Coordinates of C-alpha atoms and ligand atoms in Angstrom, one line a residue:
X1 CA 154.0 190.8 116.6
X2 CA 152.7 194.3 117.4
X3 CA 149.6 193.3 119.3
X4 CA 149.9 194.5 122.9
X5 CA 148.8 191.2 124.3
X6 CA 151.7 189.3 122.6
X7 CA 154.1 192.0 123.7
X8 CA 152.9 191.6 127.3
X9 CA 153.3 187.9 127.0
X10 CA 156.8 188.1 125.6
X11 CA 157.8 190.4 128.4
X12 CA 156.5 187.9 130.9
X13 CA 158.6 185.1 129.6
X14 CA 161.8 186.3 131.2
X15 CA 159.9 186.8 134.4
X16 CA 158.6 183.2 134.4
X17 CA 162.0 182.0 133.6
X18 CA 163.5 184.0 136.4
X19 CA 161.0 182.7 138.8
X20 CA 161.6 179.2 137.6
X21 CA 165.4 179.6 137.9
X22 CA 165.1 181.0 141.4
X23 CA 162.8 178.2 142.5
X24 CA 165.0 175.6 141.0
X25 CA 168.1 177.1 142.7
X26 CA 166.5 176.5 146.1
X27 CA 167.4 173.1 147.5
X28 CA 164.2 171.6 146.1
X29 CA 162.5 172.7 143.0
X30 CA 158.7 173.2 143.2
X31 CA 157.9 169.8 141.7
X32 CA 160.3 168.2 144.2
X33 CA 158.5 169.7 147.1
X34 CA 155.1 168.4 146.0
X35 CA 156.5 165.0 145.2
X36 CA 158.3 164.9 148.5
X37 CA 155.3 165.8 150.6
X38 CA 153.2 163.2 149.0
X39 CA 156.0 160.7 149.2
X40 CA 156.3 161.3 152.9
X41 CA 152.6 160.9 153.5
X42 CA 152.6 157.5 151.8
X43 CA 155.9 156.0 152.7
X44 CA 156.6 157.5 156.1
X45 CA 158.6 154.5 157.3
X46 CA 161.2 154.9 154.6
X47 CA 163.7 157.7 154.8
X48 CA 165.4 157.7 151.5
X49 CA 166.6 161.1 150.2
X50 CA 165.0 162.3 147.0
X51 CA 167.3 163.2 144.1
X52 CA 166.6 166.5 142.6
X53 CA 164.6 166.4 139.4
X54 CA 167.0 167.3 136.6
X55 CA 166.2 170.9 135.9
X56 CA 168.7 172.4 133.6
X57 CA 168.6 176.1 133.6
X58 CA 169.2 176.2 129.9
X59 CA 165.9 174.2 129.4
X60 CA 164.1 177.4 130.2
X61 CA 165.9 179.3 127.5
X62 CA 165.3 176.5 125.0
X63 CA 161.5 176.6 125.3
X64 CA 160.3 178.0 122.0
X65 CA 158.2 181.1 122.3
X66 CA 154.7 180.3 121.2
X67 CA 152.9 182.7 118.9
X68 CA 149.6 182.1 120.5
X69 CA 148.9 183.2 124.0
X70 CA 147.7 180.4 126.1
X71 CA 145.5 181.2 129.1
X72 CA 146.4 179.3 132.2
X73 CA 143.5 177.8 134.0
X74 CA 144.0 178.9 137.6
X75 CA 141.4 176.5 138.9
X76 CA 143.1 173.6 137.2
X77 CA 146.5 174.7 138.5
X78 CA 145.3 174.9 142.0
X79 CA 143.8 171.5 141.9
X80 CA 146.7 169.9 140.1
X81 CA 149.2 167.6 141.7
X82 CA 152.1 168.7 139.5
X83 CA 152.7 172.3 138.8
X84 CA 155.1 173.2 136.0
X85 CA 155.7 176.9 136.1
X86 CA 157.0 177.1 132.5
X87 CA 153.8 175.8 131.0
X88 CA 154.7 172.4 129.6
X89 CA 152.0 172.4 127.0
X90 CA 154.0 174.9 125.0
X91 CA 156.7 172.4 124.2
X92 CA 156.7 171.6 120.5
X93 CA 158.2 168.8 118.5
X94 CA 161.7 169.7 117.2
X95 CA 161.8 170.5 113.5
X96 CA 164.1 167.4 112.9
X97 CA 161.2 165.2 114.2
X98 CA 158.7 166.8 111.9
X99 CA 161.0 165.9 109.0
X100 CA 160.2 162.3 110.0
X101 CA 156.6 162.6 109.2
X102 CA 157.3 161.7 105.5
X103 CA 156.2 158.2 104.6
X104 CA 158.3 156.0 102.3
X105 CA 155.3 154.6 100.5
X106 CA 151.6 154.5 100.9
X107 CA 150.4 151.9 103.4
X108 CA 148.9 148.5 102.3
X109 CA 145.3 149.2 101.3
X110 CA 143.9 146.3 103.3
X111 CA 146.0 146.0 106.4
X112 CA 147.3 149.6 106.7
X113 CA 150.9 148.6 107.4
X114 CA 154.1 150.1 106.0
X115 CA 156.6 147.4 105.1
X116 CA 160.3 148.1 105.5
X117 CA 162.8 146.4 103.1
X118 CA 164.9 145.1 106.0
X119 CA 164.9 141.3 106.2
X120 CA 164.7 139.1 109.2
X121 CA 167.6 136.9 110.2
X122 CA 167.7 133.7 112.1
X123 CA 169.0 133.5 115.7
X124 CA 170.5 130.2 116.8
X125 CA 171.2 129.2 120.4
X126 CA 173.4 126.3 119.2
X127 CA 176.9 127.4 119.9
X128 CA 179.9 126.7 117.6
X129 CA 181.4 124.6 120.3
X130 CA 178.4 122.3 120.7
X131 CA 178.9 118.7 119.9
X132 CA 175.2 118.3 119.0
X133 CA 172.6 120.7 117.8
X134 CA 170.5 122.3 120.5
X135 CA 167.0 121.2 119.6
X136 CA 165.2 123.0 122.3
X137 CA 162.7 125.6 121.3
X138 CA 163.6 129.2 122.2
X139 CA 161.5 132.2 122.0
X140 CA 161.0 135.7 123.3
X141 CA 164.6 136.8 122.4
X142 CA 166.1 139.8 124.1
X143 CA 169.3 141.1 122.6
X144 CA 171.8 143.3 124.3
X145 CA 174.7 145.0 122.4
X146 CA 178.0 144.7 124.2
X147 CA 180.5 147.6 124.1
X148 CA 182.6 147.7 120.9
X149 CA 185.8 146.7 122.8
X150 CA 184.2 143.4 124.1
X151 CA 185.3 140.1 122.7
X152 CA 181.8 139.2 121.5
X153 CA 179.2 141.5 120.1
X154 CA 175.9 140.6 121.7
X155 CA 174.3 138.9 124.6
X156 CA 171.0 137.0 124.1
X157 CA 168.4 136.0 126.7
X158 CA 165.8 133.6 125.4
X159 CA 162.9 131.8 127.0
X160 CA 163.1 128.0 126.7
X161 CA 159.9 126.2 125.7
X162 CA 158.6 124.5 128.8
X163 CA 157.5 121.1 127.4
X164 CA 154.7 121.0 130.0
X165 CA 156.9 121.5 133.0
X166 CA 155.6 124.2 135.3
X167 CA 158.7 126.3 135.4
X168 CA 159.9 129.3 133.5
X169 CA 163.4 128.9 132.2
X170 CA 165.5 131.6 130.5
X171 CA 168.9 131.1 129.1
X172 CA 171.7 133.5 128.2
X173 CA 174.7 133.3 125.8
X174 CA 177.1 135.6 124.2
X175 CA 176.6 135.7 120.4
X176 CA 178.0 137.1 117.2
X177 CA 176.5 138.1 113.8
X178 CA 177.9 136.4 110.7
X179 CA 177.3 137.4 107.1
X180 CA 177.3 135.1 104.1
X181 CA 180.9 135.1 102.6
X182 CA 179.5 136.6 99.3
X183 CA 178.3 139.7 101.1
X184 CA 180.5 142.8 101.6
X185 CA 180.1 144.5 105.0
X186 CA 181.3 147.9 106.1
X187 CA 182.5 147.1 109.6
X188 CA 185.8 145.2 109.4
X189 CA 185.2 143.5 112.7
X190 CA 182.0 141.8 111.6
X191 CA 182.4 138.2 110.8
X192 CA 181.9 136.0 107.8
X193 CA 179.9 132.8 108.2
X194 CA 181.5 129.4 108.3
X195 CA 180.0 126.5 106.5
X196 CA 178.7 125.3 109.9
X197 CA 177.1 128.7 110.6
X198 CA 175.3 128.6 107.2
X199 CA 174.1 125.2 107.9
X200 CA 172.6 126.3 111.3
X201 CA 171.4 129.8 110.3
X202 CA 170.5 129.4 106.7
X203 CA 171.9 131.1 103.7
X204 CA 171.5 134.6 104.9
X205 CA 173.6 134.1 108.1
X206 CA 172.4 135.6 111.4
X207 CA 173.1 135.7 115.1
X208 CA 174.6 132.7 116.8
X209 CA 175.7 131.8 120.3
X210 CA 179.4 131.5 120.8
X211 CA 179.1 130.4 124.4
X212 CA 177.0 127.6 125.7
X213 CA 173.6 128.9 126.8
X214 CA 173.4 129.0 130.6
X215 CA 170.3 129.4 132.7
X216 CA 169.7 132.9 134.0
X217 CA 169.8 132.5 137.7
X218 CA 167.7 135.2 139.3
X219 CA 166.6 134.5 142.9
X220 CA 163.0 133.5 143.3
X221 CA 160.7 136.1 144.8
X222 CA 157.6 135.4 146.9
X223 CA 154.1 136.5 145.9
X224 CA 153.1 137.9 149.2
X225 CA 149.6 139.2 148.7
X226 CA 148.1 137.4 145.9
X227 CA 144.7 135.8 145.4
X228 CA 142.0 135.3 142.8
X229 CA 142.6 134.3 139.2
X230 CA 146.2 135.6 139.1
X231 CA 147.3 133.3 141.9
X232 CA 147.6 130.5 139.4
X233 CA 150.1 132.5 137.4
X234 CA 152.0 133.6 140.4
X235 CA 152.4 130.0 141.4
X236 CA 154.6 129.2 138.4
X237 CA 158.2 129.5 139.5
X238 CA 160.7 131.5 137.5
X239 CA 160.6 135.0 136.0
X240 CA 159.4 136.1 132.6
X241 CA 159.6 139.0 130.1
X242 CA 163.3 139.7 130.6
X243 CA 164.5 143.0 129.2
X244 CA 168.1 144.1 129.0
X245 CA 169.2 147.7 128.5
X246 CA 171.7 150.4 129.5
X247 CA 170.9 152.9 132.2
X248 CA 172.1 156.5 131.7
X249 CA 175.2 155.6 133.7
X250 CA 176.0 152.7 131.4
X251 CA 174.9 149.9 133.8
X252 CA 173.6 146.8 132.1
X253 CA 170.2 146.4 133.7
X254 CA 168.1 143.2 133.6
X255 CA 164.5 143.9 134.3
X256 CA 162.1 140.9 134.8
X257 CA 158.6 140.2 135.9
X258 CA 158.4 138.0 138.9
X259 CA 156.3 137.3 142.0
X260 CA 155.7 140.6 143.9
X261 CA 156.3 141.5 147.5
X262 CA 153.1 143.5 147.4
X263 CA 150.8 141.5 145.3
X264 CA 150.9 138.8 142.6
X265 CA 153.4 139.9 139.9
X266 CA 155.8 142.8 140.0
X267 CA 158.8 144.2 138.1
X268 CA 162.3 143.7 139.4
X269 CA 165.7 145.0 138.4
X270 CA 169.2 143.6 138.9
X271 CA 172.5 144.6 137.4
X272 CA 173.5 142.0 134.8
X273 CA 177.0 141.9 136.2
X274 CA 175.6 140.3 139.3
X275 CA 173.8 137.6 137.3
X276 CA 176.5 137.1 134.7
X277 CA 179.9 138.1 136.2
X278 CA 181.7 137.1 133.0
X279 CA 180.9 140.6 131.6
X280 CA 182.3 142.5 134.6
X281 CA 185.7 142.8 133.0
X282 CA 184.3 144.2 129.8
X283 CA 182.5 146.9 131.8
X284 CA 185.6 147.8 133.7
X285 CA 187.9 148.0 130.7
X286 CA 186.6 150.9 128.7
X287 CA 189.7 152.0 126.6
X288 CA 189.0 155.7 127.3
X289 CA 187.9 155.6 130.9
X290 CA 189.8 154.1 133.8
X291 CA 188.1 152.6 136.8
X292 CA 185.8 149.7 137.8
X293 CA 183.0 150.6 135.4
X294 CA 179.6 152.1 136.3
X295 CA 178.5 151.8 139.9
X296 CA 175.6 149.4 140.5
X297 CA 172.2 150.9 141.3
X298 CA 170.8 147.4 141.5
X299 CA 173.5 145.1 143.0
X300 CA 170.7 142.7 144.2
X301 CA 167.3 141.9 142.8
X302 CA 165.1 145.0 143.7
X303 CA 161.4 145.3 143.2
X304 CA 160.4 148.5 141.4
X305 CA 157.3 150.2 142.8
X306 CA 154.6 152.7 142.3
X307 CA 153.8 155.6 144.6
X308 CA 151.3 155.9 146.2
X309 CA 151.2 152.2 147.0
X310 CA 147.4 152.2 146.6
X311 CA 147.9 152.6 142.8
X312 CA 149.8 149.3 142.6
X313 CA 148.1 146.6 140.6
X314 CA 148.1 143.0 141.5
X315 CA 149.7 142.0 138.2
X316 CA 152.2 144.5 136.9
X317 CA 153.9 144.2 133.5
X318 CA 155.5 146.1 130.6
X319 CA 157.1 148.9 132.5
X320 CA 159.8 150.9 130.6
X321 CA 162.7 152.7 132.2
X322 CA 164.2 155.8 130.6
X323 CA 167.3 157.8 131.7
X324 CA 167.5 161.4 130.6
X325 CA 170.9 161.7 132.2
X326 CA 173.5 159.6 133.9
X327 CA 172.0 160.6 137.3
X328 CA 168.3 160.1 136.9
X329 CA 166.0 157.4 135.6
X330 CA 162.2 157.3 135.2
X331 CA 159.7 154.4 135.0
X332 CA 156.9 154.7 132.5
X333 CA 154.2 152.4 133.8
X334 CA 151.5 152.8 131.2
X335 CA 151.0 154.4 127.9
X336 CA 147.7 154.0 126.1
X337 CA 145.0 156.0 124.4
X338 CA 143.7 157.4 127.7
X339 CA 146.4 157.3 130.3
X340 CA 150.1 157.9 130.6
X341 CA 151.9 157.4 134.0
X342 CA 155.5 157.8 134.8
X343 CA 157.6 158.6 137.8
X344 CA 161.2 159.3 138.8
X345 CA 163.2 156.5 140.5
X346 CA 164.6 157.7 143.7
X347 CA 166.6 154.7 144.9
X348 CA 166.0 151.2 146.1
X349 CA 163.2 150.7 143.6
X350 CA 161.1 153.5 145.1
X351 CA 159.7 156.3 143.0
X352 CA 158.0 159.7 143.2
X353 CA 154.4 159.9 142.4
X354 CA 153.0 160.3 138.9
X355 CA 155.0 163.1 137.0
X356 CA 153.0 163.1 133.8
X357 CA 152.3 166.6 132.6
X358 CA 148.7 167.3 133.4
X359 CA 148.2 169.3 130.2
X360 CA 149.3 166.5 127.9
X361 CA 146.7 165.2 125.5
X362 CA 146.7 161.5 124.6
X363 CA 148.6 160.7 121.5
X364 CA 147.6 157.1 120.8
X365 CA 144.3 156.1 119.3
X366 CA 141.8 153.2 119.2
X367 CA 140.2 151.6 116.2
X368 CA 137.5 153.9 114.8
X369 CA 133.9 152.7 114.4
X370 CA 134.7 152.5 110.7
X371 CA 137.7 150.2 111.3
X372 CA 135.5 148.0 113.5
X373 CA 132.7 147.8 110.9
X374 CA 135.3 146.6 108.4
X375 CA 135.6 143.4 110.4
X376 CA 139.4 143.3 110.9
X377 CA 139.3 145.1 114.2
X378 CA 137.4 144.6 117.4
X379 CA 136.7 147.6 119.6
X380 CA 138.9 147.6 122.8
X381 CA 142.3 147.1 121.3
X382 CA 144.9 147.8 124.0
X383 CA 148.4 149.3 123.9
X384 CA 151.4 147.5 125.5
X385 CA 154.8 148.9 126.0
X386 CA 157.1 146.4 124.5
X387 CA 160.8 147.3 124.4
X388 CA 163.3 149.4 126.4
X389 CA 163.6 153.1 125.4
X390 CA 166.6 154.4 123.5
X391 CA 167.8 157.9 123.6
X392 CA 168.2 159.6 120.3
X393 CA 169.9 162.8 119.2
X394 CA 167.9 164.1 116.2
X395 CA 170.7 164.5 113.7
X396 CA 173.2 162.3 112.0
X397 CA 176.4 161.0 113.5
X398 CA 178.2 162.2 110.4
X399 CA 177.1 165.8 111.0
X400 CA 180.1 167.2 112.8
X401 CA 178.4 170.3 114.0
X402 CA 175.9 168.2 115.8
X403 CA 176.9 167.0 119.2
X404 CA 174.9 165.7 122.1
X405 CA 175.0 169.3 123.4
X406 CA 173.4 171.0 120.5
X407 CA 171.1 168.3 119.1
X408 CA 167.6 167.9 120.3
X409 CA 167.2 164.7 122.2
X410 CA 164.2 162.3 122.4
X411 CA 163.4 158.8 123.5
X412 CA 161.9 156.2 121.3
X413 CA 160.5 152.7 122.0
X414 CA 158.3 150.1 120.4
X415 CA 154.7 149.8 121.6
X416 CA 152.3 147.1 120.5
X417 CA 148.7 147.6 119.7
X418 CA 147.1 144.3 120.7
X419 CA 144.1 143.2 118.8
X420 CA 141.9 140.5 120.1
X421 CA 139.3 138.4 118.2
X422 CA 135.6 138.2 119.1
X423 CA 136.4 135.7 121.9
X424 CA 138.8 138.2 123.5
X425 CA 141.9 136.0 122.5
X426 CA 145.0 137.8 121.2
X427 CA 144.9 137.9 117.5
X428 CA 147.9 140.0 116.5
X429 CA 150.3 142.6 117.8
X430 CA 150.9 145.7 115.6
X431 CA 154.3 147.4 115.9
X432 CA 154.4 151.1 116.4
X433 CA 157.1 153.5 117.5
X434 CA 156.5 156.2 120.0
X435 CA 158.7 159.2 120.6
X436 CA 158.8 161.4 123.6
X437 CA 160.9 164.4 124.7
X438 CA 164.1 163.8 126.7
X439 CA 163.6 167.1 128.5
X440 CA 161.2 167.5 131.5
X441 CA 158.3 167.1 131.5
X442 CA 159.0 164.5 128.8
X443 CA 156.0 165.1 126.6
X444 CA 154.9 162.6 124.0
X445 CA 155.9 164.0 120.6
X446 CA 155.0 161.4 118.0
X447 CA 153.9 157.9 117.0
X448 CA 154.1 155.9 113.8
X449 CA 151.1 156.7 111.6
X450 CA 150.9 153.0 110.5
X451 CA 151.9 149.7 112.0
X452 CA 155.4 148.7 110.7
X453 CA 156.2 145.2 109.2
X454 CA 159.6 144.0 108.1
X455 CA 160.4 142.6 104.7
X456 CA 158.8 139.1 104.8
X457 CA 156.7 139.4 107.9
X458 CA 153.0 138.6 107.7
X459 CA 150.2 139.4 110.2
X460 CA 147.1 137.6 111.2
X461 CA 143.6 138.8 110.3
X462 CA 143.9 139.1 106.5
X463 CA 144.5 136.7 103.6
X464 CA 148.0 136.3 102.2
X465 CA 146.8 138.1 99.1
X466 CA 145.8 141.1 101.1
X467 CA 149.0 141.1 103.2
X468 CA 151.3 140.9 100.2
X469 CA 149.3 143.4 98.2
X470 CA 151.9 146.1 98.7
X471 CA 154.8 143.9 97.3
X472 CA 154.9 144.0 93.5
X473 CA 157.5 141.1 93.3
X474 CA 155.2 138.6 94.9
X475 CA 152.5 139.2 92.4
X476 CA 153.4 136.2 90.2
X477 CA 155.0 134.0 92.9
X478 CA 153.3 132.3 95.8
X479 CA 152.0 134.5 98.5
X480 CA 152.1 132.5 101.7
X481 CA 151.6 133.5 105.3
X482 CA 154.6 133.3 107.5
X483 CA 154.9 134.4 111.1
X484 CA 151.4 135.3 112.1
X485 CA 151.9 136.4 115.6
X486 CA 155.0 138.5 115.9
X487 CA 156.1 140.8 118.7
X488 CA 159.2 142.8 119.4
X489 CA 161.0 142.7 122.7
X490 CA 164.3 144.5 121.9
X491 CA 165.5 147.6 120.3
X492 CA 169.2 148.2 120.9
X493 CA 171.8 150.2 119.1
X494 CA 173.7 147.7 117.0
X495 CA 177.2 146.6 118.1
X496 CA 180.2 148.2 116.5
X497 CA 179.8 151.9 116.9
X498 CA 182.9 153.5 118.5
X499 CA 181.4 154.8 121.7
X500 CA 183.9 156.9 123.7
X501 CA 182.1 156.1 127.0
X502 CA 179.9 153.3 128.2
X503 CA 177.3 155.9 129.1
X504 CA 176.8 156.4 125.3
X505 CA 175.5 152.8 124.8
X506 CA 171.9 153.8 125.3
X507 CA 172.0 156.8 123.0
X508 CA 172.5 157.3 119.3
X509 CA 171.9 159.3 116.1
X510 CA 169.5 159.1 113.2
X511 CA 172.0 157.2 111.0
X512 CA 172.8 154.6 113.7
X513 CA 171.5 151.1 113.2
X514 CA 169.2 149.4 115.6
X515 CA 168.8 145.7 116.3
X516 CA 165.1 144.7 116.6
X517 CA 164.3 141.3 118.0
X518 CA 161.2 139.6 116.8
X519 CA 159.5 136.7 118.5
X520 CA 157.4 134.6 116.3
X521 CA 154.4 132.5 117.0
X522 CA 155.8 131.8 120.5
X523 CA 158.3 129.4 119.1
X524 CA 161.2 131.2 117.4
X525 CA 163.4 134.2 117.5
X526 CA 164.6 136.5 114.7
X527 CA 166.2 139.9 114.4
X528 CA 166.4 142.7 111.9
X529 CA 168.9 145.6 111.7
X530 CA 167.4 148.9 110.7
X531 CA 168.6 152.5 110.6
X532 CA 166.9 154.7 113.1
X533 CA 165.7 157.2 110.5
X534 CA 164.0 154.3 108.7
X535 CA 162.3 153.0 111.8
X536 CA 161.0 156.4 112.7
X537 CA 159.8 157.5 109.3
X538 CA 156.1 158.2 108.7
X539 CA 155.5 159.6 112.2
X540 CA 152.4 161.5 113.3
X541 CA 153.1 164.4 115.6
X542 CA 151.1 164.3 118.8
X543 CA 148.2 166.7 119.3
X544 CA 149.3 170.2 120.3
X545 CA 153.0 169.5 119.5
X546 CA 153.2 170.6 115.9
X547 CA 155.5 173.6 115.8
X548 CA 154.1 176.8 114.3
X549 CA 156.6 178.4 111.9
Ligands
LIG1 C1 172.7 172.3 130.8 O1 172.6 172.2 129.4 C2 173.6 172.9 128.7 C3 173.4 172.8 127.2 O2 172.3 172.1 126.9 C4 175.0 172.5 129.2 O3 176.0 173.3 128.6 C5 175.1 172.6 130.7 O4 176.3 172.0 131.1 C6 174.0 171.8 131.4 N1 174.0 172.1 132.8 C7 173.9 171.1 133.7 C8 174.0 171.5 135.1 O5 173.8 169.9 133.4
LIG2 C1 161.2 135.1 106.2 O1 162.5 135.1 106.9 C2 162.7 134.1 107.8 C3 164.0 134.4 108.5 O2 164.9 134.7 107.6 C4 162.6 132.8 107.1 O3 162.7 131.8 108.1 C5 161.2 132.6 106.5 O4 161.2 131.4 105.7 C6 161.0 133.8 105.5 N1 159.6 133.7 105.0 C7 159.3 134.0 103.8 C8 157.8 133.9 103.5 O5 160.1 134.3 103.0
LIG3 C1 166.1 130.4 109.0 O1 166.1 129.1 109.4 C2 165.2 128.2 108.9 C3 165.3 126.9 109.5 O2 165.3 127.0 110.9 C4 165.3 128.1 107.4 O3 164.3 127.4 106.8 C5 165.3 129.5 106.8 O4 165.6 129.5 105.4 C6 166.4 130.4 107.5 N1 166.3 131.8 106.9 C7 167.2 132.3 106.2 C8 166.9 133.7 105.7 O5 168.3 131.8 106.0
LIG4 C1 144.7 152.8 129.7 O1 145.4 152.4 130.8 C2 144.7 152.6 132.1 C3 145.6 152.2 133.2 O2 146.2 151.0 132.9 C4 143.4 151.8 132.1 O3 142.7 152.1 133.3 C5 142.5 152.3 130.9 O4 141.4 151.5 130.8 C6 143.3 152.1 129.6 N1 142.6 152.6 128.5 C7 142.2 151.9 127.5 C8 141.3 152.6 126.4 O5 142.4 150.7 127.4
LIG5 C1 149.2 160.4 135.8 O1 149.0 161.7 135.3 C2 148.4 161.9 134.1 C3 148.3 163.4 133.8 O2 147.7 164.1 134.8 C4 147.0 161.3 134.1 O3 146.4 161.4 132.9 C5 147.1 159.8 134.5 O4 145.9 159.3 134.6 C6 147.8 159.7 135.8 N1 148.0 158.3 136.2 C7 147.5 157.8 137.3 C8 147.7 156.3 137.5 O5 146.8 158.4 138.0
LIG6 C1 173.9 169.4 111.5 O1 173.4 169.6 112.8 C2 173.1 170.9 113.2 C3 172.7 171.0 114.6 O2 171.7 170.0 115.0 C4 171.9 171.4 112.3 O3 171.6 172.7 112.6 C5 172.4 171.2 110.8 O4 171.3 171.5 110.0 C6 172.9 169.9 110.5 N1 173.4 169.8 109.2 C7 173.0 168.9 108.3 C8 173.7 169.0 106.9 O5 172.1 168.1 108.5

């Protein structure tokens, strides 16, 4: 630490911080001004005020001091769209995240997956009150955990198989989990299965509707500028890919893909209370907070956009919203091995321009030539964002010294690596977890080293022998394939935690449990319940983010 250059650098840190604080104290921080100018150029006609980027003064103090001096590239800075005076590239992964780089076991030698011991449970859309069993096929389950004070635990939205009709139908019900009577369970409000439940769900119990599934009635949207191949898809009425999650303010947000006002297909958001008013009362009856519940950012169906408009694609999908605080939300449009794009939502579905840190190196990878030569991978796999993002404080709920205020926070989500066969048709989705910082500029911090499978899940592309190679117990028994094409649409903190505020629904701790929904072969829905620290084990820290101790 005695080298003069390091000393000079250490001295300059307070100066940079001071400059940063001064700039952020002015009505608009530096990033705001740039974003605002560009926004004005591209969307002159709209005069919607921009929220300030959340810049917390203490963020500056929290930046770890790097031991290596990094030379700023002035040329690069001048040409850059987004200037971060603190030097975002110096942000390192918190130590608690590096603890998650340990792997529970070595990966399957053929498929490369890590298998978690958590089993998959059945989901039934046949409610208890039904006089006859619902024989429709449901898939694409999206599960939303209601607050602990609500009458029922979950809300499920499922796609209904179309039987040839050209219409996309999604149904919703309230649902509860039941356990087989033989099982002991820790939460006294969890339910024991009845005979009828066991008959419908199978011997392990599962998640079952308690209200009759009703069609999710979202107004149709027009495809206003759509031609070419995608016109066919845009002609099918109804929405698809519903996602349900909590905003930072505790609003229940339903995000769907539907016909776009600007092109073929776009993403839209609406407050679930506007679609399903039955849950209004639950949101307005928090035992520890009086009032009507969180204000609605999306009282009506609102199209989410990209800025500048020239960057909009004709078919948009798989966007992920994340809320670092109760005041601001961001949209992450794409995340793959070459590109990451996200922007801040500024109201009415409008956004700032791309806010991705220019110095961020890609964290995701593609199959290597060696993988490809092995015959199980084809070059050109692609990454697809799959689930909403959850906020996570990197310590356990049981650690009383750790509160939201002192713990390091990150976001995590599931991302699928989509593999196609030699004809370009989808062959399998691999499930990975990605982790990014909850502090601007929200750098990517880590990703699962290996794809994650659940206890009895199989995956297309290998023989059953190869897939079960990592499971000793199946050595003598039959090794069959089951569920070849699985994908995940939900991660949500499981029902039953005692949140003190609805705004805590979207955040949790390492020892909290997460519900993970699994769609299977486009014809069924299942779920698993896994502790966060188990889901996120065996991470790889992104390039440049490994802390130096
Ligand atoms: C900034 O963060 C610190 C601790 O992380 C907190 O005490 C403070 O209230 C925050 N300030 C604002 C304006 O959010
Ligand atoms: C795996 O679990 C699901 C859901 O519980 C069940 O339907 C299926 O039969 C199981 N498959 C195997 C191979 O055990
Ligand atoms: C799930 O339901 C299927 C029938 O739909 C049944 O065969 C299977 O055993 C059930 N799984 C469990 C774990 O009970
Ligand atoms: C990553 O995403 C961008 C934007 O969607 C796309 O242009 C690029 O081709 C993708 N990269 C790969 C390797 O698929
Ligand atoms: C957004 O910014 C990042 C970082 O500069 C860049 O890699 C990415 O390509 C940008 N996205 C778009 C759509 O330009
Ligand atoms: C509890 O949390 C604090 C703050 O994050 C951390 O420093 C400490 O190591 C944690 N204690 C244990 C036993 O994990």
